[in-house]
Amino acid sequence: MLRTIAQGFLKKKTTIYDLAKKLGVSPATISRSLNDHPSISIKTKEKVLQAAKETGYRINKFASNLSLQKSNTIGVIVPRLNSDFMSTVLSGIEKIANNAGYNLIISQSLEQEAKEKFNTKTLFESGVDALLVSLANETKNYEHFATFTERKIPLLFFDRVVDLPNCPTIIIDNEAAGYQATEHLIKQGCENIIHVSSGLNRSVYKLRYSGYKKALKEFSTYNREQLVEVGNFSQAEAQKVVDYIQSSKQPVDGVFVSNDNLAVYIIKALLKAGYKIPDQIKIIGFNNDPVTQVISPELSTIDYPGYKMGKLAGQSILSHLNGSINIESADQIILKHELIIRESSQK
Amino acid sequence: MLRTIAQGFLKKKTTIYDLAKKLGVSPATISRSLNDHPSISIKTKEKVLQAAKETGYRINKFASNLSLQKSNTIGVIVPRLNSDFMSTVLSGIEKIANNAGYNLIISQSLEQEAKEKFNTKTLFESGVDALLVSLANETKNYEHFATFTERKIPLLFFDRVVDLPNCPTIIIDNEAAGYQATEHLIKQGCENIIHVSSGLNRSVYKLRYSGYKKALKEFSTYNREQLVEVGNFSQAEAQKVVDYIQSSKQPVDGVFVSNDNLAVYIIKALLKAGYKIPDQIKIIGFNNDPVTQVISPELSTIDYPGYKMGKLAGQSILSHLNGSINIESADQIILKHELIIRESSQK
DNA sequence: ATTGTTTACGCAACCGATTACATAAAAATT
DNA sequence: AATTTTTATGTAATCGGTTGCGTAAACAAT
């Protein structure tokens, strides 16, 4: 028996073969007992359970996975872990998966297509039973997901989605949300509204933008469509927006930002630059992150139910795995969003 | 060959046996070639790689894991995913693990000891090569980690730690940080400082509290130690603190909160109740979450380097796995924290 | 008592890669 | 040319569960 100087004995592991020998039965009986197979007598099962407890038997998932060709593990790829929205979604997914006895392998693409590809490959090779993805902004090619679709491993997209055959998606109606946000600003009297966004390669952002355009066309007497594109939603980008506003001939009086964080930084920068919010400039964000209620004036926004999205993503993929939903029937779940009006956009 | 109505052919998987047959060599040669074993001729390796590419061969990790008895997977248990600090730490861990080719199985305890136990068991059975843990507030018993220590599977605690034999920990000097935060308030003229915290069962919080007490004893002419304990750091708990302040005979003029989020909510509630910050009441938080710079007045705090902590946790566990650090020599890494003075605590 | 059913369990193949050990062929040495 | 050494590959066991198929024993039915 192995031993080390500092800690005494290294606990050896027990296998079903050890238990079989100990009880004088076959390994098959041990396996069936542990899995509560109906054709094993209660008496035997009890003996096995007892012996398993005594010896500290633990199933070896490596062997079990190989035999069953499944891992009870779900892969998740997100652009980044450290965002309010994403971590909330993940929290929802984890809750559901954990309750169902599934593990979650989580990886981040950091908005890079190459990393997303790499992670997709890694997760495939780790043998995840299903994959949940929210796409990187950079991603333009979707062939790396073929390994999953070819082998009919359930693949689901949430938030940042793409329409692939037989892959369910979970989203909100981003176009309608963008439309409503813009409509709201117009109805509050804004006549020169800009839209601030990033990653227009992704449908989420493109659709919000197109909702914005649609509302302008429909409601605004002026219809001066202006997109201010930023590299990302970090504080550093806020200044670009302020610069744009300051140099605009026609004074900007409305800002629709497709991300709360950036909206908050823009508010701070605008206040610092001497603008009055909402008197001179009205502003609305997107997501309903907690930070919207911390900034002063409190930020109007679109509520995007992240936790619910996560739970649904988890449930949806689980029901695919359980076969209770036909894998062929790709579904699209559209969650309800909600316009939340706070101080930053009120007349 | 299997086929389905909707999608045509189900891609069958290739094994090393298929490749062996195809090339007229043994499976061993295939395996060695794919692993770039030195005793295989370059010519053969090239043939194998070529055939592998053609047939779309993918290694079956289930088999590989079983054979090697390792999974290239690291388990992580955190109290919750959706907190700024935690998701930042996770992001750091993921970065390191991903680069080293390791997968991360992440689960949350939701502050519950039972869930932490369950997750520990699940992760053990999934065969993670190492485990990183930040403890639940509830956890008082640590025996569930024995499965790991008994088998010498690297186990590391970060942030919410406990001192177990041979388990490295990564923390900051919470007592010193609590001391400095309190000292700062005292030096700003506060005479009646309260400390708001939760989960004092955890050393992080207990140490901040004891730093607070120490500073009071050392610097304050009054030394009126008062702990306001809340259930958690959510918005709902902020009112309790305001109630305490309002009903305090001796007017409270300093608040040291062991969490930024709660501090922010307290500021909002205090402002609403008509208090002037920092004039009447000075306040300091903990963590340096982004939200500290959104609230007005901006919140003084202790900078807690979450991303760095995550990266270090990842690196530390990897070097244990690579054997480059002696597993017996348990180490304790103490990260530098920093007092950040902003508007909320200035004279 | 004989035949038909259940019940409870064992046998052995299988999942797919890894690797210690053995060995044939090629190269180097004497 | 004979022998030693090196190189390249094969053989077969192993990792630890799972499960289709077969069967002895117990029970039920005729």
XYZ file of C-alpha atoms in Angstrom, chain B residues 70-77 89-90 92-105 128-134 145 148-149 152-158 165-170 308-333:
73
model
C -7.252 11.643 -15.653
C -9.648 13.988 -17.309
C -7.882 17.260 -18.030
C -10.703 18.853 -16.179
C -10.683 21.107 -13.153
C -13.689 21.483 -10.908
C -14.728 24.787 -9.418
C -17.291 25.439 -6.712
C -12.335 35.441 -10.603
C -13.859 32.709 -12.740
C -9.301 34.555 -14.664
C -9.365 30.880 -13.823
C -10.913 30.045 -17.166
C -8.317 32.024 -19.061
C -5.463 30.091 -17.502
C -7.133 26.701 -17.635
C -8.219 27.119 -21.211
C -4.757 28.085 -22.344
C -3.350 25.016 -20.664
C -5.890 22.787 -22.378
C -7.937 22.135 -19.292
C -11.692 22.240 -19.083
C -13.516 23.823 -16.203
C -16.564 22.305 -14.577
C -11.787 16.152 -11.991
C -8.023 16.357 -11.736
C -8.208 19.157 -9.201
C -10.747 21.211 -7.308
C -10.927 24.942 -6.648
C -13.330 26.080 -3.978
C -14.657 29.267 -2.533
C -13.422 17.474 1.078
C -10.093 14.718 -2.345
C -7.408 14.971 0.294
C -4.241 13.441 -2.931
C -6.235 15.227 -5.582
C -5.103 18.845 -5.510
C -7.582 21.013 -3.644
C -7.245 24.762 -3.423
C -9.344 27.362 -1.666
C -9.636 30.947 -2.764
C -3.766 20.247 5.704
C -1.929 20.422 2.384
C -4.480 22.674 0.723
C -3.105 25.891 -0.707
C -5.158 29.028 -0.195
C -5.312 32.306 -2.043
C -5.534 38.255 -10.614
C -6.809 35.943 -7.923
C -8.458 33.774 -10.550
C -5.355 33.614 -12.676
C -3.219 32.757 -9.692
C -5.610 30.079 -8.545
C -5.449 28.569 -12.011
C -1.689 28.775 -12.221
C -1.171 27.399 -8.774
C -3.351 24.377 -9.373
C -1.761 23.755 -12.744
C 1.699 23.711 -11.311
C 0.512 21.213 -8.741
C -0.861 19.073 -11.534
C 2.339 19.331 -13.490
C 4.227 18.267 -10.443
C 6.411 21.320 -10.597
C 5.390 22.120 -7.063
C 5.603 19.628 -4.289
C 2.065 18.783 -3.316
C 3.042 18.399 0.275
C 4.243 21.926 0.649
C 0.977 23.699 1.139
C 1.288 27.309 0.243
C -0.680 30.340 1.111
C -0.732 33.163 -1.360
